[in-house]
mmCIF file of C-alpha atoms in Angstrom:
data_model
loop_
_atom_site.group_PDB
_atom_site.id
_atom_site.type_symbol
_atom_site.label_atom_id
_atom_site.label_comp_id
_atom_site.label_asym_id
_atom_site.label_seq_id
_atom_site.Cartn_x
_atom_site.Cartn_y
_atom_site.Cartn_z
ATOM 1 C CA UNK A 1 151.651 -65.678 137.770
ATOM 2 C CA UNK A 2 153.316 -68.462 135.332
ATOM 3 C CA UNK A 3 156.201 -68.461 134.207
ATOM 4 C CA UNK A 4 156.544 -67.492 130.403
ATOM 5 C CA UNK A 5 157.327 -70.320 128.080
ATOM 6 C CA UNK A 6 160.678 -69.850 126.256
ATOM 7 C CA UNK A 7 161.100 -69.894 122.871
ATOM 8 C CA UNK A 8 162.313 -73.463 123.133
ATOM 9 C CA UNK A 9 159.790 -74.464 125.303
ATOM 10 C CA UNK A 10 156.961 -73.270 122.708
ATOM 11 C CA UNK A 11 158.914 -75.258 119.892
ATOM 12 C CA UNK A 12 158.810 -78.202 121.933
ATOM 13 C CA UNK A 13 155.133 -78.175 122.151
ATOM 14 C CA UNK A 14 154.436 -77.383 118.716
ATOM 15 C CA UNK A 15 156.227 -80.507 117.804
ATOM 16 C CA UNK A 16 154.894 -82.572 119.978
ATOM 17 C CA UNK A 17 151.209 -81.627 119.356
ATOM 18 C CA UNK A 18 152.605 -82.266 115.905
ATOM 19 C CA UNK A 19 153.798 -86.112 116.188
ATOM 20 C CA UNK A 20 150.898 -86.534 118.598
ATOM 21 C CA UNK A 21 148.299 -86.543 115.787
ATOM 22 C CA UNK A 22 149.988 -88.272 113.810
ATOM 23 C CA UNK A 23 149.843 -91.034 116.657
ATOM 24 C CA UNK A 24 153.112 -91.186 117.676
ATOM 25 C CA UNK A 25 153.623 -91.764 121.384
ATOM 26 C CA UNK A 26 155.899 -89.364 123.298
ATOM 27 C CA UNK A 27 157.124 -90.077 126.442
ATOM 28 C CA UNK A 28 156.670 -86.981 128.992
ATOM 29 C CA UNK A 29 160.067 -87.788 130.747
ATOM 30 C CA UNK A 30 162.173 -87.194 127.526
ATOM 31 C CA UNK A 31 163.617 -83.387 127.638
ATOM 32 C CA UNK A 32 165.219 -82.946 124.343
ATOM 33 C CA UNK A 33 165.734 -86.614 122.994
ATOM 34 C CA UNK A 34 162.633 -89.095 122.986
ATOM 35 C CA UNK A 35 163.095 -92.962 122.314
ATOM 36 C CA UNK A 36 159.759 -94.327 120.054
ATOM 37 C CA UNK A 37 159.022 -97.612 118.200
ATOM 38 C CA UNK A 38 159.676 -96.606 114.570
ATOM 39 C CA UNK A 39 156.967 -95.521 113.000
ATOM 40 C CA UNK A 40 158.630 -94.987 109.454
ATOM 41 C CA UNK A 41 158.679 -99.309 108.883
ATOM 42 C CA UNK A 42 158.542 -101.044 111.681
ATOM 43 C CA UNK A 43 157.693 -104.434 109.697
ATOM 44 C CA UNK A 44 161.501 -104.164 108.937
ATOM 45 C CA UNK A 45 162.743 -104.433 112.618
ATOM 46 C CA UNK A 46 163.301 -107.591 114.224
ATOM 47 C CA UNK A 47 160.813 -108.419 116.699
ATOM 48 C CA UNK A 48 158.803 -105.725 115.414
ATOM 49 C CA UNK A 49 160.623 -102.882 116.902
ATOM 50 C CA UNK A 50 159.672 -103.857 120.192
ATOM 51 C CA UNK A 51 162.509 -102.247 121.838
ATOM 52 C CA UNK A 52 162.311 -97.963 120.631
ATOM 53 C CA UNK A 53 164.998 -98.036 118.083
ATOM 54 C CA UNK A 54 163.897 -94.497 116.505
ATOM 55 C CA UNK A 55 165.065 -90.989 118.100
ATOM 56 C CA UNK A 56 162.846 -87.768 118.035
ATOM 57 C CA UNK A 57 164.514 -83.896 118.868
ATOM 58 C CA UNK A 58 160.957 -82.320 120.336
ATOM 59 C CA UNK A 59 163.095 -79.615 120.033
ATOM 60 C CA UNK A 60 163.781 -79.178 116.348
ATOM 61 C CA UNK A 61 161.245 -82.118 115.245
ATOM 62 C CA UNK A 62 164.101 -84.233 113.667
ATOM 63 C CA UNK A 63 163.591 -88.221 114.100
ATOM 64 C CA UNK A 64 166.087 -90.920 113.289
ATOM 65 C CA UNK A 65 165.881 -94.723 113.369
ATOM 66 C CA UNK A 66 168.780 -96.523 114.518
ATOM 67 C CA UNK A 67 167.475 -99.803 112.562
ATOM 68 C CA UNK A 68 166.256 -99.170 109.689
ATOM 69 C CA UNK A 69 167.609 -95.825 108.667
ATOM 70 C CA UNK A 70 164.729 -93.634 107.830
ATOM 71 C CA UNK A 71 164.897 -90.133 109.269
ATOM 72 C CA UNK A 72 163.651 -86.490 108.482
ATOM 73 C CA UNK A 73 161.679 -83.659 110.027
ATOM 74 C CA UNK A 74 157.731 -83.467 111.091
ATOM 75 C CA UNK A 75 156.614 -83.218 107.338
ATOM 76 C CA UNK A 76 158.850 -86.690 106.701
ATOM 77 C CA UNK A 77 157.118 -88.099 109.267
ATOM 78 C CA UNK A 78 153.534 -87.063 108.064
ATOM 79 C CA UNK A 79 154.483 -88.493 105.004
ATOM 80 C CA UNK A 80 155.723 -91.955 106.536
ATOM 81 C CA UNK A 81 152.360 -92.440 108.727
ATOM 82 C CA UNK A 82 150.417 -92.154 105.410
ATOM 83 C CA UNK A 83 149.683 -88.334 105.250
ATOM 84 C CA UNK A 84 149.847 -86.539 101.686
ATOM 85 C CA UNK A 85 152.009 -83.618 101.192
ATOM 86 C CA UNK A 86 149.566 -81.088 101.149
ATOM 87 C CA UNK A 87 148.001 -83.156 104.107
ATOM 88 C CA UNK A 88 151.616 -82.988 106.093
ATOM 89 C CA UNK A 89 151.899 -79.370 105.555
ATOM 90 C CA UNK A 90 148.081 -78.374 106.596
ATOM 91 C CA UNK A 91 148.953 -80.632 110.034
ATOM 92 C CA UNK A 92 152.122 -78.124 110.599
ATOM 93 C CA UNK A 93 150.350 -74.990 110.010
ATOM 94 C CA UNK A 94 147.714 -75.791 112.542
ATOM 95 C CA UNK A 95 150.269 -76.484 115.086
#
């Protein structure tokens, strides 16, 4: 018999289905904290943003970049990767 998920542990996959469609790659190491190219303006970065420079909580869905300064929650990011508002909030409701 499994285990059953915790309420954090059911958050944390609801935001990471989340950031996954919108094409943002997670690293399955990361517990709480996950280290991502920046996906907000990444034209803005030297070298690109080569190095992961932007933070993601999987836990709360909170991202910040450390270069450029853009941060927010899922629907921010939805809205960064091109999504419409109304687009951004369908994408949480089906997660």
């Amino acid at each position: 018999m499994a285990a059953p998920r915790t309420c954090r542990g059911r958050w944390r996959e609801q935001h990471a289905g989340v950031l996954r469609a919108l094409g943002v790659e997670l690293a399955e190491w990361g517990q709480r904290e996950v280290s991502v190219s920046c996906f907000a303006d990444p034209e803005v970065h030297a070298r690109q943003d080569r190095d992961a420079s932007c933070s993601v909580n999987v836990e709360s869905g909170l991202w910040n970049c450390h270069g450029c300064g853009e941060g927010g929650g899922l629907c921010d990011a939805a809205t960064e990767l091109g999504k419409t508002p109304r687009e951004a909030m369908n994408l949480l409701i089906a997660y």
